[in-house]
mmCIF file of C-alpha atoms and ligand atoms in Angstrom:
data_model
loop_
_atom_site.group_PDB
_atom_site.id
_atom_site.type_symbol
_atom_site.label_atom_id
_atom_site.label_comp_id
_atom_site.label_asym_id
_atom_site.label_seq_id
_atom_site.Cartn_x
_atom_site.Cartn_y
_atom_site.Cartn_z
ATOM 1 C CA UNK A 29 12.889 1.138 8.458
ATOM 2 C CA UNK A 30 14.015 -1.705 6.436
ATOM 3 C CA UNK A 31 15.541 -0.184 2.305
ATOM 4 C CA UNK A 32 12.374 -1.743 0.242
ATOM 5 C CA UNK A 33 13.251 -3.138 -3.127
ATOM 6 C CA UNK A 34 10.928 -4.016 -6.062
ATOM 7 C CA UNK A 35 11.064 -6.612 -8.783
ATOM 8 C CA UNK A 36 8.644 -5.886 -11.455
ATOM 9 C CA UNK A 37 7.968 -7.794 -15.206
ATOM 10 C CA UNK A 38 4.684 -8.017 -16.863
ATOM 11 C CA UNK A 39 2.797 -11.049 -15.197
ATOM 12 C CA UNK A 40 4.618 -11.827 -11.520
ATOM 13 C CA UNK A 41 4.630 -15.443 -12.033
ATOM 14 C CA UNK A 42 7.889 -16.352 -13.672
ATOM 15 C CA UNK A 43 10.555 -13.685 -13.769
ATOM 16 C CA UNK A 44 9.912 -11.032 -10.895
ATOM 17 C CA UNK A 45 8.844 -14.254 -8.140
ATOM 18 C CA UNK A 46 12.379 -15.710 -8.920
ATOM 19 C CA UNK A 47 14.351 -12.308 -8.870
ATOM 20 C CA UNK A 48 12.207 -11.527 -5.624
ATOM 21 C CA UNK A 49 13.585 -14.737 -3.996
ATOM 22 C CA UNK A 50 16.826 -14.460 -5.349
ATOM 23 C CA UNK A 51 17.425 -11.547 -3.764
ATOM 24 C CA UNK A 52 15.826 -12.052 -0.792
ATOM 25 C CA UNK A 53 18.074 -14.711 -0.256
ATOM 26 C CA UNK A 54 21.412 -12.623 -0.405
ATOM 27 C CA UNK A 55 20.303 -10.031 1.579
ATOM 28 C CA UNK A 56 20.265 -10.146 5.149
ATOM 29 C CA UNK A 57 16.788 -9.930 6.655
ATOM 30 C CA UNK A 58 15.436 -7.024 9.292
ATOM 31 C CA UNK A 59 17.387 -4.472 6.694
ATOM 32 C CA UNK A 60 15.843 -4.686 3.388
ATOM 33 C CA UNK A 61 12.631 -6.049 2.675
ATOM 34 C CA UNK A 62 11.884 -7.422 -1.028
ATOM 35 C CA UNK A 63 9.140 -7.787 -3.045
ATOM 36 C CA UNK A 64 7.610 -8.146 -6.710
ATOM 37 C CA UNK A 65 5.106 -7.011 -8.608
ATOM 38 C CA UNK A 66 3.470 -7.410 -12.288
ATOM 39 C CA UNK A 67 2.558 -4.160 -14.737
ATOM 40 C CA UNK A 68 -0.270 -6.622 -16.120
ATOM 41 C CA UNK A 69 -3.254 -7.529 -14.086
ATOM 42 C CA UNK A 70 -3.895 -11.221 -15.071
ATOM 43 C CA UNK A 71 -2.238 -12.829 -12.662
ATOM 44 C CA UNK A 72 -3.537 -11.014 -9.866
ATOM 45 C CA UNK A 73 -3.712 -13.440 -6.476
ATOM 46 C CA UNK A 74 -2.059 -16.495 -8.196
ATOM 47 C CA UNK A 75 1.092 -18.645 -7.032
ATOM 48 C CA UNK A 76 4.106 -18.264 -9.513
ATOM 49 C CA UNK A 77 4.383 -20.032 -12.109
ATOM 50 C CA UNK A 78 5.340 -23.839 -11.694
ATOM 51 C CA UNK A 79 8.571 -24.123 -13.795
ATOM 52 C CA UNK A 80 9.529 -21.051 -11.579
ATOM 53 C CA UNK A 81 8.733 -22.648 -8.754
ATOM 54 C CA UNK A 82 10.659 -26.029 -9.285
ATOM 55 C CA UNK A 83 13.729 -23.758 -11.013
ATOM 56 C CA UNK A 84 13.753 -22.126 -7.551
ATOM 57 C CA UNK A 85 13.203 -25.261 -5.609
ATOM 58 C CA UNK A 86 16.142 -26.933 -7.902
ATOM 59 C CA UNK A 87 18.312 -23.637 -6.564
ATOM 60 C CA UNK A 88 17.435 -24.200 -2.934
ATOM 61 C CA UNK A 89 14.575 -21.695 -2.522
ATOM 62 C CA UNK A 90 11.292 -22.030 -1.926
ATOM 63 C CA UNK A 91 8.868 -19.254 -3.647
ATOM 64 C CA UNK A 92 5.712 -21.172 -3.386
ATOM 65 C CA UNK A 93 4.259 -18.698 -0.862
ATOM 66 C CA UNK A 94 4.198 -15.699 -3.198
ATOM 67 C CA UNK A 95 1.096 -14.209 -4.270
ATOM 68 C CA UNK A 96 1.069 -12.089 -7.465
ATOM 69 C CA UNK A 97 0.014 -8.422 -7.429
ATOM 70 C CA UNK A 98 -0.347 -5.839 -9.809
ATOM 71 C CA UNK A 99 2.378 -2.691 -9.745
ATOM 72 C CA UNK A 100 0.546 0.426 -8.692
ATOM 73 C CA UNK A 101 1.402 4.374 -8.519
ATOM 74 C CA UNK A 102 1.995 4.374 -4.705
ATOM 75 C CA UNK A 103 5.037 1.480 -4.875
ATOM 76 C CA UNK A 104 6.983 4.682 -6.272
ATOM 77 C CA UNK A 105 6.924 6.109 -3.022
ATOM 78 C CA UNK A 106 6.765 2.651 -0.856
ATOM 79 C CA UNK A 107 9.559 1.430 -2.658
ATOM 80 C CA UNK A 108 13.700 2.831 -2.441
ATOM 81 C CA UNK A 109 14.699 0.795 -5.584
ATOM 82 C CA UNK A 110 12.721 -0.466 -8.315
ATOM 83 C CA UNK A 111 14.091 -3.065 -11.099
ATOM 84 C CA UNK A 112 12.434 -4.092 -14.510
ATOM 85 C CA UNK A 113 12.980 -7.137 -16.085
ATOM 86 C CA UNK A 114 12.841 -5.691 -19.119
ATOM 87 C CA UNK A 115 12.353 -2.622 -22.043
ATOM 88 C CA UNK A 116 8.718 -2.802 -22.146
ATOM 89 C CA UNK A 117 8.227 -3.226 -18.220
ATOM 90 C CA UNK A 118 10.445 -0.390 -17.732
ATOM 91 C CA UNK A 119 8.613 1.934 -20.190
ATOM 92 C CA UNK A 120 4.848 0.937 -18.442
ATOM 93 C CA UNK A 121 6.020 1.248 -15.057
ATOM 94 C CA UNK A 122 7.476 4.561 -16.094
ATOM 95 C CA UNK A 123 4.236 5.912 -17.743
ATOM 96 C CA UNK A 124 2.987 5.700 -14.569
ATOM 97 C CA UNK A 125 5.518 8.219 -12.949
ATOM 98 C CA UNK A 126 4.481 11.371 -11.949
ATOM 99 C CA UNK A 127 8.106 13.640 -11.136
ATOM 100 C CA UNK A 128 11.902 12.835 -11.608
ATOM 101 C CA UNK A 129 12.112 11.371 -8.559
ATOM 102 C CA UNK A 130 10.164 8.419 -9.543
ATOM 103 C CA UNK A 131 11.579 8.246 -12.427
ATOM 104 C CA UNK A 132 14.970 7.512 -11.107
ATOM 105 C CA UNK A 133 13.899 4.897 -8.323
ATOM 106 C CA UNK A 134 13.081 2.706 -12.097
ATOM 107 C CA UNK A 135 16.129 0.622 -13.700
ATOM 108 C CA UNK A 136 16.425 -2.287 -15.829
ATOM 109 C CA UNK A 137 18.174 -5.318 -13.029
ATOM 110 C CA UNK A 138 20.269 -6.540 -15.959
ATOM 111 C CA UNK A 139 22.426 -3.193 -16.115
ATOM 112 C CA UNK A 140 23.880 -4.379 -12.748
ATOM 113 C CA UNK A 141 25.650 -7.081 -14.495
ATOM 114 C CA UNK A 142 25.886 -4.695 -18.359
ATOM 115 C CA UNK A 143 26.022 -1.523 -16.842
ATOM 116 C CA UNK A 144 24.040 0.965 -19.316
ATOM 117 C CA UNK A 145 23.606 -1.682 -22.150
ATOM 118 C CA UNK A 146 19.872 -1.961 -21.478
ATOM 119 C CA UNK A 147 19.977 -6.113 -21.794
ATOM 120 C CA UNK A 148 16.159 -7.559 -21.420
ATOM 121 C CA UNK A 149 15.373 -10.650 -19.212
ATOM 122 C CA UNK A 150 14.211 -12.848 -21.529
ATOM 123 C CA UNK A 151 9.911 -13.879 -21.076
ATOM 124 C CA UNK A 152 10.336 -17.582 -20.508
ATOM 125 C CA UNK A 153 6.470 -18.102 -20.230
ATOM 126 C CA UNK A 154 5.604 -19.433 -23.649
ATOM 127 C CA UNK A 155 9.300 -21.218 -24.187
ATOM 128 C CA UNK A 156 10.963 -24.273 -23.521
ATOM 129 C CA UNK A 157 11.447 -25.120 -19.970
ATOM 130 C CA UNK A 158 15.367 -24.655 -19.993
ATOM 131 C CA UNK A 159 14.521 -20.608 -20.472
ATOM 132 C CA UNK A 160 13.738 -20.814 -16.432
ATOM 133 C CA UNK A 161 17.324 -21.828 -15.620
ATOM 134 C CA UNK A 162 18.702 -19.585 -18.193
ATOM 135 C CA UNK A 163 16.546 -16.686 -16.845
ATOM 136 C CA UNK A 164 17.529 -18.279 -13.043
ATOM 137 C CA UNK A 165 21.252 -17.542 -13.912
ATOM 138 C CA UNK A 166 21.146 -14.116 -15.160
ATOM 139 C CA UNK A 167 19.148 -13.061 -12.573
ATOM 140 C CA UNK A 168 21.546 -14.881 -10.041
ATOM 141 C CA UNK A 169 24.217 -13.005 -11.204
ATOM 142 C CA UNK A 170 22.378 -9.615 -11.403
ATOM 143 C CA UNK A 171 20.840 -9.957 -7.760
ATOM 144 C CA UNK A 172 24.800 -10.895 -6.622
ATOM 145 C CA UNK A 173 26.003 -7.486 -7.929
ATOM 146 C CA UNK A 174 22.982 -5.567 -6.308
ATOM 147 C CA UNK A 175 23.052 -7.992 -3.176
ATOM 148 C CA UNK A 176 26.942 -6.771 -2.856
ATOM 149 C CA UNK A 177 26.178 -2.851 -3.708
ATOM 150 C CA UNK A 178 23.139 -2.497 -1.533
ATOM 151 C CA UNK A 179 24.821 -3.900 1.374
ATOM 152 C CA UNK A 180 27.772 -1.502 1.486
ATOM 153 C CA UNK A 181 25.583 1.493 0.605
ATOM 154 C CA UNK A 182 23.118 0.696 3.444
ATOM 155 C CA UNK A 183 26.063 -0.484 5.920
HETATM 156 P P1 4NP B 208 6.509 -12.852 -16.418
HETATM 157 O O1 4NP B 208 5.994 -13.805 -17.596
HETATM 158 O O2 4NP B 208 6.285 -11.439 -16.888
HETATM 159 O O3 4NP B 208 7.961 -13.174 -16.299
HETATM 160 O O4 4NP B 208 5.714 -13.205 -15.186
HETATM 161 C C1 4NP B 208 4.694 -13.742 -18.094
HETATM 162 C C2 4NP B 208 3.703 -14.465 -17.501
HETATM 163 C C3 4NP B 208 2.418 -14.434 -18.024
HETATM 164 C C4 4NP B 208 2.153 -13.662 -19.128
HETATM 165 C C5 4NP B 208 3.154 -12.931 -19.712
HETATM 166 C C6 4NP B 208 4.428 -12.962 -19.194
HETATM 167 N N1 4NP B 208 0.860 -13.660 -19.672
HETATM 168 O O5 4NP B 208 0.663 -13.081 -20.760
HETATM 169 O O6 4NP B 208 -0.078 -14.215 -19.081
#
């Protein structure tokens, strides 16, 4: 069973699609599996975002395939790690908790780089177009960290 890991922010087209393949892409494949997911609904079925998708593309990764979904109650249990892109994401995905355990499986990916600080991914969706390679940095450096922990816990 490959460790499953979740990206979540509030529409899965711009942050969560490029922490997704981010991640993906420092992990080897087989042992983890990663995915993303949106706590808002309107973006349900759709490609990411374009300026995500050419801020990837400029990075070397294609996320063009991804398909946006909505976060639901049984990802707590499909999922071994969770990661919010931000405050408000991590307070709706954890209204939707049900025990402790849950609860834990939620943290914010930006503490891997400021452990504890609680630092939000900024939403680049309505600002200017260098917020995607801003965004594409932190979360570079986040996913490094986790890419690095993950594979000498799981090892
Ligand atoms: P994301 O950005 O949470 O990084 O995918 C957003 C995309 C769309 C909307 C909000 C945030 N929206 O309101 O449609």
């Amino acid at each position: 069973m490959p460790v499953k890991i979740l990206m979540v922010c509030l529409g899965n087209i711009c942050r969560s699609p490029l922490a997704e393949g981010i991640l993906a892409s420092k992990l080897p494949k087989g042992k983890f599996l990663v995915d993303s997911a949106g706590t808002g609904s309107w973006h349900i079925g759709r490609a990411p975002d374009n300026r995500s998708i050419a801020t990837a593309k400029k990075n070397g990764l294609n996320i063009s395939n991804q398909k946006g979904r909505q976060f639901k109650r049984s990802d707590f249990d499909t999922f071994d790690y969770i990661f919010v892109m931000d405050n408000n994401n991590y307070s709706d995905v954890l209204d939707l908790a049900t025990n402790e355990l849950q609860k834990n499986k939620v943290q914010l990916i930006l503490n891997e780089i400021f452990p504890d600080e609680n630092v939000d991914v900024p939403d680049p969706y309505y600002g200017l177009a260098n917020g995607f390679d801003m965004v594409y940095q932190m979360l570079d450096e986040a996913c490094e960290i986790l890419a690095q922990r993950l594979i000498a816990k799981h090892s």
